[in-house]
CSV table of C-alpha atoms in Angstrom, one decimal:
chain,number,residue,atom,x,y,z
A,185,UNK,CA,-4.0,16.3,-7.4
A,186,UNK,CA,-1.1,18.8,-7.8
A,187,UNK,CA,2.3,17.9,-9.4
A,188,UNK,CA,4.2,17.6,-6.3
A,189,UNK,CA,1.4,15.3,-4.3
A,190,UNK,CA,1.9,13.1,-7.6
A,191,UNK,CA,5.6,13.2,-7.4
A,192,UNK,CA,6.0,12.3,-3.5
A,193,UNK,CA,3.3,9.2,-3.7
A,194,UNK,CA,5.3,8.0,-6.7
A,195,UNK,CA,8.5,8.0,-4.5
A,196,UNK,CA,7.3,6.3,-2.1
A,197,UNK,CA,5.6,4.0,-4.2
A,198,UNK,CA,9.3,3.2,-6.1
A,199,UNK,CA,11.1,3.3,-2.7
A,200,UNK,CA,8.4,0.4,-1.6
A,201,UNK,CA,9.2,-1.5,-4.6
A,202,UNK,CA,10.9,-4.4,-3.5
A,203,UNK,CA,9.8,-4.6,0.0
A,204,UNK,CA,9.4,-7.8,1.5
A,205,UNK,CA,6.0,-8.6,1.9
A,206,UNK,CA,6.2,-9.1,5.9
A,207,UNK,CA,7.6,-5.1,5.6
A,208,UNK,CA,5.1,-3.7,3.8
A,209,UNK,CA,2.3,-5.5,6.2
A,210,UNK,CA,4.3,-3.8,9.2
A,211,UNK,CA,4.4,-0.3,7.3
A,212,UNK,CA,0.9,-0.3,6.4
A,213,UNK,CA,0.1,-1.0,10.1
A,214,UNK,CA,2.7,2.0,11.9
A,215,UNK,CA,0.7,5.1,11.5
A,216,UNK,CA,3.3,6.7,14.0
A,217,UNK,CA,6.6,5.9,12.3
A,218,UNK,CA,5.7,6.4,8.4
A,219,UNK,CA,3.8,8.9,6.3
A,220,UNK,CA,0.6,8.8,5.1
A,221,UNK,CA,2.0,8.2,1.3
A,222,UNK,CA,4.6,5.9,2.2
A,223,UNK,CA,1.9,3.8,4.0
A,224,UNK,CA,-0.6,3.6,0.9
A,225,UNK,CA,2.5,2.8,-1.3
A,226,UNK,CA,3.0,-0.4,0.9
A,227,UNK,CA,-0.6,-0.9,0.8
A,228,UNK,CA,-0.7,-0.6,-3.1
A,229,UNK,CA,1.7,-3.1,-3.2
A,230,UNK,CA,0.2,-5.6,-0.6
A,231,UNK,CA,-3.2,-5.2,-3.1
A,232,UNK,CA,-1.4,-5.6,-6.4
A,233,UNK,CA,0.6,-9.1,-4.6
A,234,UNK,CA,-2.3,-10.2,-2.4
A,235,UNK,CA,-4.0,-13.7,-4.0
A,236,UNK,CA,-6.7,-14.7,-6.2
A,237,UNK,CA,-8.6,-16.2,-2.8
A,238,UNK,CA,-8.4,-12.9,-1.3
A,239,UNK,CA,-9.4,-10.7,-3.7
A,240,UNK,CA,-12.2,-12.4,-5.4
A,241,UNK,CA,-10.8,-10.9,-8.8
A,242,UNK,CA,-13.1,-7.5,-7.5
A,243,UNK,CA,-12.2,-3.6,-8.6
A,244,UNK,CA,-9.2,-2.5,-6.8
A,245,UNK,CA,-11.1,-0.4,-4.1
A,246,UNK,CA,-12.7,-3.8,-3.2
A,247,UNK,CA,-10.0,-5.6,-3.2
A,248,UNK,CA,-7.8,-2.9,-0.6
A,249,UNK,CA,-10.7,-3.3,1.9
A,250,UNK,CA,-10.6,-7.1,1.6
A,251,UNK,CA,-6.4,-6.8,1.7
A,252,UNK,CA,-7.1,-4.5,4.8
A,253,UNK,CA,-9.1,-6.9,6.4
A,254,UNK,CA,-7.3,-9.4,5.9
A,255,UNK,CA,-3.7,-8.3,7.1
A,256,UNK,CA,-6.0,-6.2,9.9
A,257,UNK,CA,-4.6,-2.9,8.6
């Protein structure tokens, strides 16, 4: 990844900081309205919040598909 890729995702992903979690589930779903890195910001943060019963306590690429499924994302 280049410098400024790295620099935008980690905007987004301190703009989605605080985000209440019924947000971030609606800015994961808009593909129209948000970017691409502002959408997998919210979905970082849905995966790092989501609960032990969803999860399963897997890696984290396992545990976005089963967040995804989950919220339908």
């Amino acid at each position: 990844m280049n410098r400024q890729r790295i620099l935008r995702f980690s905007l987004a992903v301190f703009a989605t900081y605080r985000l209440p979690h019924d947000k971030l589930v609606r800015i994961a779903r808009s593909k129209r309205l948000y970017s691409s890195y502002y959408r997998a910001a919210a979905l970082r943060h849905l995966v790092a919040d989501a609960p032990l019963s969803v999860t399963g306590g897997r890696p984290f690429a396992e545990r976005r598909r089963r967040v995804r499924a989950h919220y339908g994302i």
